[in-house]
Structure formats: structure tokens, C-alpha cells
Amino acid sequence: MVRDSGGMARTRVSARMTGKERREQLIRIGRTLFAARGFEGTTVEEIAASAGVSKPVVYEHFGGKEGLYAVVVDREIRTLLDAITHSLTTPGTGPRELVEQAALALLGYVEESTDGFRILVRDSPTGQATGSFASLISDIASQVEHLLADEFRRRRLDPDTAPMYAQMLVGMIALTGQWWLDSRLYDKADVAAHVVNLAWNGLAGMERRPHLQTAAGPPGAPPHASNPVARRRT
């Protein structure tokens, strides 16, 4: 093995591989480079050099850097969504336990697939409609909202607001995971416990008709309670 000018390991001589093996090798190399340098900072030349092949080989398998990036992102999204889905489908599990398992599943992905999570939280290439961090949060939230709706009905809260709360809950866990990606000040279980502490105790004490205690008024005006938050806009 030798290293290129950027410090990435590459093969000195292209090993003889089957088409499938070569494709998997390029995906692994692309994943590492995209995590370290981002989409814009990675070139086809670097990908090819790290694999010990010529640029046309990369184009042959993926049509270019964009195609390789799309494959890498798709795999990471499926891995994370599968983990979240599995955590939310355990028979006989109560609502708080489901929140705990969802937090542990996402943080477990951050811990075990650090490169993959770095790729997902980076901005996606210009013009790419899918694969962004925001779209990923929405995909996960869509799997959570029906569970929240059931719990809302049980607590006599408005189930129509469950999709909004699902976005809040998943976004909170995901953004905490983004912070934990580099800080690692606490272990996974501790981070999950604190996230669930805020999320669950907040859910447990929710008002049926939430309202703001203060609202902006003219300079110097005393604070006053707002009107109750209206139902979903149509």
C-alpha cells in the first residue's frame, strides 16, 4: 500500500477483481472519502487512485461521482431506517420504551457507522432532491408519528398534531447525535437517557391546548398570554 498526497491509502497495482468486487471496493473507498472530505472535496481522480484503477472504471460502474455518492447515501439511509424500524416494532413494548429504543438505535448508528453518519449530515450535492439530513429526519419521523398518535389518543390529546411532534422528537435525537458525533463526552446510554428524560417528561406534562405565556408587543409593553395555539392549518 502507498498513500496519496491527501494521506489516503491506495493500492500500488490494481488487483484483479470481478465486476461486483470492484464495485464494492469503489463504494467502500467513496464512503471513506466522502466522510472525510465531503462530496465537493472528493474527486473522481482521488477515488480511482485510491482503488488503483483508471477514471473510466469509476464512470463505468457509477456514471461519475454523483452516481457513486447516491449509492453510498442510499445504503446509509437504508441501514439507519432499518435500525429505527426494528427498534419501533418490538412486541409488547410501552411508549416510553419505544422512545428509548429509537434513541439508542440512532445513537448506535452514530457510534458504529461514524463515516456513514458524517455523510448523511453533510449537505447533499446541488440538485439532489433526496439524501439530505432533513429528508432523512422526515423519513424516520413518518415511522414514528402513528405511534405518537396512539399515545395522544390515550392521553386525550389531539392526534392530528402527532406528525408535528414526531418531527420534533426525531429532530431532537438526530441533532443530539450530530453533536455527540465529535464530542463523545458521555457514553451512548447516558446520552439516550438524557434525551428521553427531556422528551418523555415533556410529553408527560403536555397541555391539551398549548399556548405561549408571553408574546411580542410594543416596546415597553408588559408580557401577556397569547391565544391558545390553533388546530392544524388547512
PDB file of C-alpha atoms in Angstrom:
ATOM      1  CA  MET A   1       0.000   0.000   0.000  1.00  0.00           C
ATOM      2  CA  VAL A   2       1.084   3.604  -0.604  1.00  0.00           C
ATOM      3  CA  ARG A   3      -0.519   6.897   0.321  1.00  0.00           C
ATOM      4  CA  ASP A   4      -1.547   9.732  -1.948  1.00  0.00           C
ATOM      5  CA  SER A   5      -0.889  13.424  -1.275  1.00  0.00           C
ATOM      6  CA  GLY A   6      -4.021  13.616   0.887  1.00  0.00           C
ATOM      7  CA  GLY A   7      -2.942  10.738   3.090  1.00  0.00           C
ATOM      8  CA  MET A   8      -5.478   8.235   1.708  1.00  0.00           C
ATOM      9  CA  ALA A   9      -4.316   4.656   1.287  1.00  0.00           C
ATOM     10  CA  ARG A  10      -4.360   3.277  -2.244  1.00  0.00           C
ATOM     11  CA  THR A  11      -3.163   0.103  -3.957  1.00  0.00           C
ATOM     12  CA  ARG A  12       0.110   0.213  -5.885  1.00  0.00           C
ATOM     13  CA  VAL A  13      -1.147  -2.127  -8.565  1.00  0.00           C
ATOM     14  CA  SER A  14      -4.766  -2.698  -9.487  1.00  0.00           C
ATOM     15  CA  ALA A  15      -5.783  -6.094  -8.129  1.00  0.00           C
ATOM     16  CA  ARG A  16      -7.729  -8.429 -10.359  1.00  0.00           C
ATOM     17  CA  MET A  17     -11.334  -8.334  -9.209  1.00  0.00           C
ATOM     18  CA  THR A  18     -14.715  -9.338 -10.507  1.00  0.00           C
ATOM     19  CA  GLY A  19     -17.069  -6.548 -11.532  1.00  0.00           C
ATOM     20  CA  LYS A  20     -19.047  -6.980  -8.307  1.00  0.00           C
ATOM     21  CA  GLU A  21     -15.920  -6.928  -6.147  1.00  0.00           C
ATOM     22  CA  ARG A  22     -14.640  -3.814  -7.902  1.00  0.00           C
ATOM     23  CA  ARG A  23     -17.974  -2.056  -7.419  1.00  0.00           C
ATOM     24  CA  GLU A  24     -17.968  -2.853  -3.700  1.00  0.00           C
ATOM     25  CA  GLN A  25     -14.369  -1.663  -3.405  1.00  0.00           C
ATOM     26  CA  LEU A  26     -15.246   1.665  -5.028  1.00  0.00           C
ATOM     27  CA  ILE A  27     -18.237   2.078  -2.718  1.00  0.00           C
ATOM     28  CA  ARG A  28     -16.052   1.499   0.350  1.00  0.00           C
ATOM     29  CA  ILE A  29     -13.448   3.962  -0.881  1.00  0.00           C
ATOM     30  CA  GLY A  30     -16.070   6.521  -1.865  1.00  0.00           C
ATOM     31  CA  ARG A  31     -17.703   6.221   1.569  1.00  0.00           C
ATOM     32  CA  THR A  32     -14.383   6.931   3.307  1.00  0.00           C
ATOM     33  CA  LEU A  33     -13.518   9.878   1.072  1.00  0.00           C
ATOM     34  CA  PHE A  34     -16.983  11.449   1.200  1.00  0.00           C
ATOM     35  CA  ALA A  35     -16.956  11.196   5.013  1.00  0.00           C
ATOM     36  CA  ALA A  36     -13.523  12.799   5.283  1.00  0.00           C
ATOM     37  CA  ARG A  37     -13.802  15.488   2.592  1.00  0.00           C
ATOM     38  CA  GLY A  38     -17.436  15.824   1.625  1.00  0.00           C
ATOM     39  CA  PHE A  39     -18.928  15.499  -1.837  1.00  0.00           C
ATOM     40  CA  GLU A  40     -17.420  18.682  -3.230  1.00  0.00           C
ATOM     41  CA  GLY A  41     -13.998  17.954  -1.756  1.00  0.00           C
ATOM     42  CA  THR A  42     -13.758  14.500  -3.329  1.00  0.00           C
ATOM     43  CA  THR A  43     -12.722  13.964  -6.942  1.00  0.00           C
ATOM     44  CA  VAL A  44     -13.069  11.044  -9.315  1.00  0.00           C
ATOM     45  CA  GLU A  45      -9.276  11.106  -9.668  1.00  0.00           C
ATOM     46  CA  GLU A  46      -8.865  10.502  -5.930  1.00  0.00           C
ATOM     47  CA  ILE A  47     -11.413   7.709  -5.926  1.00  0.00           C
ATOM     48  CA  ALA A  48      -9.733   5.990  -8.860  1.00  0.00           C
ATOM     49  CA  ALA A  49      -6.217   6.451  -7.436  1.00  0.00           C
ATOM     50  CA  SER A  50      -7.250   5.054  -4.059  1.00  0.00           C
ATOM     51  CA  ALA A  51      -8.687   1.984  -5.808  1.00  0.00           C
ATOM     52  CA  GLY A  52      -5.656   1.616  -8.087  1.00  0.00           C
ATOM     53  CA  VAL A  53      -7.759   1.934 -11.249  1.00  0.00           C
ATOM     54  CA  SER A  54      -8.254   4.480 -14.011  1.00  0.00           C
ATOM     55  CA  LYS A  55     -11.012   7.095 -14.008  1.00  0.00           C
ATOM     56  CA  PRO A  56     -13.041   5.293 -16.728  1.00  0.00           C
ATOM     57  CA  VAL A  57     -13.547   2.361 -14.346  1.00  0.00           C
ATOM     58  CA  VAL A  58     -15.363   4.655 -11.892  1.00  0.00           C
ATOM     59  CA  TYR A  59     -17.518   6.046 -14.708  1.00  0.00           C
ATOM     60  CA  GLU A  60     -18.237   2.544 -15.962  1.00  0.00           C
ATOM     61  CA  HIS A  61     -19.681   1.446 -12.622  1.00  0.00           C
ATOM     62  CA  PHE A  62     -21.426   4.620 -11.466  1.00  0.00           C
ATOM     63  CA  GLY A  63     -21.529   7.122 -14.314  1.00  0.00           C
ATOM     64  CA  GLY A  64     -19.482   9.561 -12.236  1.00  0.00           C
ATOM     65  CA  LYS A  65     -19.014  10.869  -8.719  1.00  0.00           C
ATOM     66  CA  GLU A  66     -22.707  11.721  -8.341  1.00  0.00           C
ATOM     67  CA  GLY A  67     -23.753   8.146  -9.029  1.00  0.00           C
ATOM     68  CA  LEU A  68     -21.301   6.745  -6.511  1.00  0.00           C
ATOM     69  CA  TYR A  69     -22.406   9.260  -3.885  1.00  0.00           C
ATOM     70  CA  ALA A  70     -26.067   8.350  -4.450  1.00  0.00           C
ATOM     71  CA  VAL A  71     -25.328   4.657  -3.888  1.00  0.00           C
ATOM     72  CA  VAL A  72     -23.359   5.382  -0.710  1.00  0.00           C
ATOM     73  CA  VAL A  73     -26.117   7.628   0.698  1.00  0.00           C
ATOM     74  CA  ASP A  74     -28.862   5.160  -0.214  1.00  0.00           C
ATOM     75  CA  ARG A  75     -27.093   2.363   1.652  1.00  0.00           C
ATOM     76  CA  GLU A  76     -26.580   4.505   4.744  1.00  0.00           C
ATOM     77  CA  ILE A  77     -30.198   5.635   4.797  1.00  0.00           C
ATOM     78  CA  ARG A  78     -31.454   2.064   4.480  1.00  0.00           C
ATOM     79  CA  THR A  79     -29.138   0.916   7.277  1.00  0.00           C
ATOM     80  CA  LEU A  80     -30.332   3.652   9.615  1.00  0.00           C
ATOM     81  CA  LEU A  81     -34.017   3.307   8.729  1.00  0.00           C
ATOM     82  CA  ASP A  82     -33.838  -0.460   9.211  1.00  0.00           C
ATOM     83  CA  ALA A  83     -32.338   0.052  12.678  1.00  0.00           C
ATOM     84  CA  ILE A  84     -35.004   2.590  13.640  1.00  0.00           C
ATOM     85  CA  THR A  85     -37.826   0.433  12.248  1.00  0.00           C
ATOM     86  CA  HIS A  86     -36.601  -2.619  14.150  1.00  0.00           C
ATOM     87  CA  SER A  87     -36.413  -0.593  17.373  1.00  0.00           C
ATOM     88  CA  LEU A  88     -40.032   0.514  16.983  1.00  0.00           C
ATOM     89  CA  THR A  89     -41.559  -2.881  16.238  1.00  0.00           C
ATOM     90  CA  THR A  90     -40.712  -4.819  19.390  1.00  0.00           C
ATOM     91  CA  PRO A  91     -43.930  -6.597  20.526  1.00  0.00           C
ATOM     92  CA  GLY A  92     -45.337  -5.623  23.897  1.00  0.00           C
ATOM     93  CA  THR A  93     -43.160  -2.539  24.303  1.00  0.00           C
ATOM     94  CA  GLY A  94     -44.591   0.524  26.038  1.00  0.00           C
ATOM     95  CA  PRO A  95     -44.412   4.050  24.590  1.00  0.00           C
ATOM     96  CA  ARG A  96     -41.534   5.246  26.771  1.00  0.00           C
ATOM     97  CA  GLU A  97     -39.518   2.142  25.963  1.00  0.00           C
ATOM     98  CA  LEU A  98     -40.100   2.803  22.252  1.00  0.00           C
ATOM     99  CA  VAL A  99     -38.685   6.307  22.610  1.00  0.00           C
ATOM    100  CA  GLU A 100     -35.688   4.866  24.460  1.00  0.00           C
ATOM    101  CA  GLN A 101     -35.112   2.221  21.793  1.00  0.00           C
ATOM    102  CA  ALA A 102     -35.385   4.753  18.976  1.00  0.00           C
ATOM    103  CA  ALA A 103     -32.808   6.990  20.677  1.00  0.00           C
ATOM    104  CA  LEU A 104     -30.471   4.048  21.254  1.00  0.00           C
ATOM    105  CA  ALA A 105     -30.875   2.877  17.641  1.00  0.00           C
ATOM    106  CA  LEU A 106     -29.931   6.248  16.182  1.00  0.00           C
ATOM    107  CA  LEU A 107     -27.052   6.790  18.594  1.00  0.00           C
ATOM    108  CA  GLY A 108     -25.912   3.222  17.943  1.00  0.00           C
ATOM    109  CA  TYR A 109     -25.736   4.017  14.243  1.00  0.00           C
ATOM    110  CA  VAL A 110     -23.656   7.136  15.001  1.00  0.00           C
ATOM    111  CA  GLU A 111     -21.319   5.029  17.127  1.00  0.00           C
ATOM    112  CA  GLU A 112     -20.958   2.093  14.740  1.00  0.00           C
ATOM    113  CA  SER A 113     -21.222   3.860  11.369  1.00  0.00           C
ATOM    114  CA  THR A 114     -19.487   7.147  12.071  1.00  0.00           C
ATOM    115  CA  ASP A 115     -18.406   7.673   8.461  1.00  0.00           C
ATOM    116  CA  GLY A 116     -21.926   6.991   7.236  1.00  0.00           C
ATOM    117  CA  PHE A 117     -23.461   9.478   9.658  1.00  0.00           C
ATOM    118  CA  ARG A 118     -20.906  12.127   8.676  1.00  0.00           C
ATOM    119  CA  ILE A 119     -22.018  11.707   5.082  1.00  0.00           C
ATOM    120  CA  LEU A 120     -25.714  11.960   5.950  1.00  0.00           C
ATOM    121  CA  VAL A 121     -25.349  15.158   7.987  1.00  0.00           C
ATOM    122  CA  ARG A 122     -23.376  16.936   5.275  1.00  0.00           C
ATOM    123  CA  ASP A 123     -25.217  18.993   2.679  1.00  0.00           C
ATOM    124  CA  SER A 124     -26.212  16.879  -0.324  1.00  0.00           C
ATOM    125  CA  PRO A 125     -24.996  17.903  -3.805  1.00  0.00           C
ATOM    126  CA  THR A 126     -26.809  20.746  -5.532  1.00  0.00           C
ATOM    127  CA  GLY A 127     -29.852  19.467  -7.393  1.00  0.00           C
ATOM    128  CA  GLN A 128     -30.130  16.216  -5.458  1.00  0.00           C
ATOM    129  CA  ALA A 129     -33.667  16.012  -4.075  1.00  0.00           C
ATOM    130  CA  THR A 130     -33.116  13.094  -1.718  1.00  0.00           C
ATOM    131  CA  GLY A 131     -30.462  12.055   0.735  1.00  0.00           C
ATOM    132  CA  SER A 132     -30.354  15.280   2.736  1.00  0.00           C
ATOM    133  CA  PHE A 133     -30.325  15.240   6.520  1.00  0.00           C
ATOM    134  CA  ALA A 134     -33.720  16.956   6.580  1.00  0.00           C
ATOM    135  CA  SER A 135     -35.294  14.362   4.277  1.00  0.00           C
ATOM    136  CA  LEU A 136     -33.828  11.580   6.402  1.00  0.00           C
ATOM    137  CA  ILE A 137     -35.387  13.048   9.555  1.00  0.00           C
ATOM    138  CA  SER A 138     -38.726  13.233   7.759  1.00  0.00           C
ATOM    139  CA  ASP A 139     -38.457   9.595   6.668  1.00  0.00           C
ATOM    140  CA  ILE A 140     -37.794   8.459  10.237  1.00  0.00           C
ATOM    141  CA  ALA A 141     -40.498  10.722  11.678  1.00  0.00           C
ATOM    142  CA  SER A 142     -43.076   9.220   9.319  1.00  0.00           C
ATOM    143  CA  GLN A 143     -42.468   5.862  11.007  1.00  0.00           C
ATOM    144  CA  VAL A 144     -42.918   7.352  14.476  1.00  0.00           C
ATOM    145  CA  GLU A 145     -45.999   9.511  14.025  1.00  0.00           C
ATOM    146  CA  HIS A 146     -48.592   6.718  14.187  1.00  0.00           C
ATOM    147  CA  LEU A 147     -47.114   5.539  17.491  1.00  0.00           C
ATOM    148  CA  LEU A 148     -47.373   9.049  18.888  1.00  0.00           C
ATOM    149  CA  ALA A 149     -50.926   9.388  17.559  1.00  0.00           C
ATOM    150  CA  ASP A 150     -51.985   6.284  19.506  1.00  0.00           C
ATOM    151  CA  GLU A 151     -50.408   7.660  22.682  1.00  0.00           C
ATOM    152  CA  PHE A 152     -52.023  11.065  22.113  1.00  0.00           C
ATOM    153  CA  ARG A 153     -55.466   9.458  21.855  1.00  0.00           C
ATOM    154  CA  ARG A 154     -54.847   7.576  25.068  1.00  0.00           C
ATOM    155  CA  ARG A 155     -53.940  10.848  26.811  1.00  0.00           C
ATOM    156  CA  ARG A 156     -56.861  12.699  25.184  1.00  0.00           C
ATOM    157  CA  LEU A 157     -54.525  14.931  23.199  1.00  0.00           C
ATOM    158  CA  ASP A 158     -55.072  15.927  19.582  1.00  0.00           C
ATOM    159  CA  PRO A 159     -53.779  13.023  17.410  1.00  0.00           C
ATOM    160  CA  ASP A 160     -53.734  15.300  14.343  1.00  0.00           C
ATOM    161  CA  THR A 161     -50.673  17.023  15.801  1.00  0.00           C
ATOM    162  CA  ALA A 162     -48.698  13.745  16.068  1.00  0.00           C
ATOM    163  CA  PRO A 163     -46.779  14.266  12.770  1.00  0.00           C
ATOM    164  CA  MET A 164     -45.503  17.623  14.045  1.00  0.00           C
ATOM    165  CA  TYR A 165     -44.399  16.127  17.352  1.00  0.00           C
ATOM    166  CA  ALA A 166     -42.767  13.215  15.532  1.00  0.00           C
ATOM    167  CA  GLN A 167     -40.618  15.707  13.609  1.00  0.00           C
ATOM    168  CA  MET A 168     -39.689  17.424  16.899  1.00  0.00           C
ATOM    169  CA  LEU A 169     -38.805  14.162  18.632  1.00  0.00           C
ATOM    170  CA  VAL A 170     -36.737  12.678  15.810  1.00  0.00           C
ATOM    171  CA  GLY A 171     -35.075  16.017  15.086  1.00  0.00           C
ATOM    172  CA  MET A 172     -34.053  16.357  18.726  1.00  0.00           C
ATOM    173  CA  ILE A 173     -32.494  12.895  18.770  1.00  0.00           C
ATOM    174  CA  ALA A 174     -30.792  13.345  15.388  1.00  0.00           C
ATOM    175  CA  LEU A 175     -29.309  16.751  16.209  1.00  0.00           C
ATOM    176  CA  THR A 176     -28.109  15.438  19.565  1.00  0.00           C
ATOM    177  CA  GLY A 177     -26.471  12.595  17.665  1.00  0.00           C
ATOM    178  CA  GLN A 178     -24.783  15.141  15.405  1.00  0.00           C
ATOM    179  CA  TRP A 179     -23.368  16.894  18.484  1.00  0.00           C
ATOM    180  CA  TRP A 180     -22.322  13.571  20.023  1.00  0.00           C
ATOM    181  CA  LEU A 181     -20.592  12.547  16.784  1.00  0.00           C
ATOM    182  CA  ASP A 182     -17.498  14.545  17.728  1.00  0.00           C
ATOM    183  CA  SER A 183     -17.887  15.350  21.419  1.00  0.00           C
ATOM    184  CA  ARG A 184     -18.338  11.826  22.859  1.00  0.00           C
ATOM    185  CA  LEU A 185     -18.367  13.361  26.345  1.00  0.00           C
ATOM    186  CA  TYR A 186     -20.852  10.730  27.514  1.00  0.00           C
ATOM    187  CA  ASP A 187     -21.462   7.137  26.558  1.00  0.00           C
ATOM    188  CA  LYS A 188     -24.380   6.170  24.326  1.00  0.00           C
ATOM    189  CA  ALA A 189     -26.689   5.021  27.120  1.00  0.00           C
ATOM    190  CA  ASP A 190     -26.194   8.232  29.087  1.00  0.00           C
ATOM    191  CA  VAL A 191     -26.936  10.422  26.056  1.00  0.00           C
ATOM    192  CA  ALA A 192     -30.054   8.375  25.263  1.00  0.00           C
ATOM    193  CA  ALA A 193     -31.228   8.635  28.884  1.00  0.00           C
ATOM    194  CA  HIS A 194     -30.929  12.430  28.873  1.00  0.00           C
ATOM    195  CA  VAL A 195     -32.703  12.754  25.516  1.00  0.00           C
ATOM    196  CA  VAL A 196     -35.548  10.558  26.722  1.00  0.00           C
ATOM    197  CA  ASN A 197     -35.684  12.472  30.007  1.00  0.00           C
ATOM    198  CA  LEU A 198     -36.421  15.691  28.133  1.00  0.00           C
ATOM    199  CA  ALA A 199     -38.679  14.123  25.508  1.00  0.00           C
ATOM    200  CA  TRP A 200     -40.725  11.884  27.776  1.00  0.00           C
ATOM    201  CA  ASN A 201     -41.166  14.206  30.703  1.00  0.00           C
ATOM    202  CA  GLY A 202     -42.099  16.927  28.265  1.00  0.00           C
ATOM    203  CA  LEU A 203     -44.662  14.627  26.626  1.00  0.00           C
ATOM    204  CA  ALA A 204     -45.999  13.515  30.002  1.00  0.00           C
ATOM    205  CA  GLY A 205     -46.734  17.092  31.045  1.00  0.00           C
ATOM    206  CA  MET A 206     -48.130  18.412  27.770  1.00  0.00           C
ATOM    207  CA  GLU A 207     -51.089  20.775  27.787  1.00  0.00           C
ATOM    208  CA  ARG A 208     -54.164  19.796  25.815  1.00  0.00           C
ATOM    209  CA  ARG A 209     -54.266  23.273  24.232  1.00  0.00           C
ATOM    210  CA  PRO A 210     -50.722  24.639  24.373  1.00  0.00           C
ATOM    211  CA  HIS A 211     -50.250  28.399  24.359  1.00  0.00           C
ATOM    212  CA  LEU A 212     -47.419  30.871  24.720  1.00  0.00           C
ATOM    213  CA  GLN A 213     -47.127  32.602  28.069  1.00  0.00           C
ATOM    214  CA  THR A 214     -45.682  35.749  26.512  1.00  0.00           C
ATOM    215  CA  ALA A 215     -45.996  37.351  23.111  1.00  0.00           C
ATOM    216  CA  ALA A 216     -44.169  40.219  21.487  1.00  0.00           C
ATOM    217  CA  GLY A 217     -45.824  43.602  21.820  1.00  0.00           C
ATOM    218  CA  PRO A 218     -44.887  47.279  21.535  1.00  0.00           C
ATOM    219  CA  PRO A 219     -41.615  48.280  23.224  1.00  0.00           C
ATOM    220  CA  GLY A 220     -42.137  48.567  26.963  1.00  0.00           C
ATOM    221  CA  ALA A 221     -45.446  46.747  26.928  1.00  0.00           C
ATOM    222  CA  PRO A 222     -45.904  44.118  29.668  1.00  0.00           C
ATOM    223  CA  PRO A 223     -45.840  40.464  28.653  1.00  0.00           C
ATOM    224  CA  HIS A 224     -49.204  38.828  28.151  1.00  0.00           C
ATOM    225  CA  ALA A 225     -50.517  35.368  27.429  1.00  0.00           C
ATOM    226  CA  SER A 226     -51.156  34.501  23.818  1.00  0.00           C
ATOM    227  CA  ASN A 227     -54.275  32.893  22.473  1.00  0.00           C
ATOM    228  CA  PRO A 228     -54.271  29.077  22.551  1.00  0.00           C
ATOM    229  CA  VAL A 229     -52.443  27.620  19.581  1.00  0.00           C
ATOM    230  CA  ALA A 230     -54.950  26.865  16.842  1.00  0.00           C
ATOM    231  CA  ARG A 231     -55.533  23.477  15.294  1.00  0.00           C
ATOM    232  CA  ARG A 232     -53.637  22.445  12.191  1.00  0.00           C
ATOM    233  CA  ARG A 233     -53.927  24.948   9.360  1.00  0.00           C
ATOM    234  CA  THR A 234     -55.823  23.834   6.276  1.00  0.00           C
TER     235      THR A 234
END
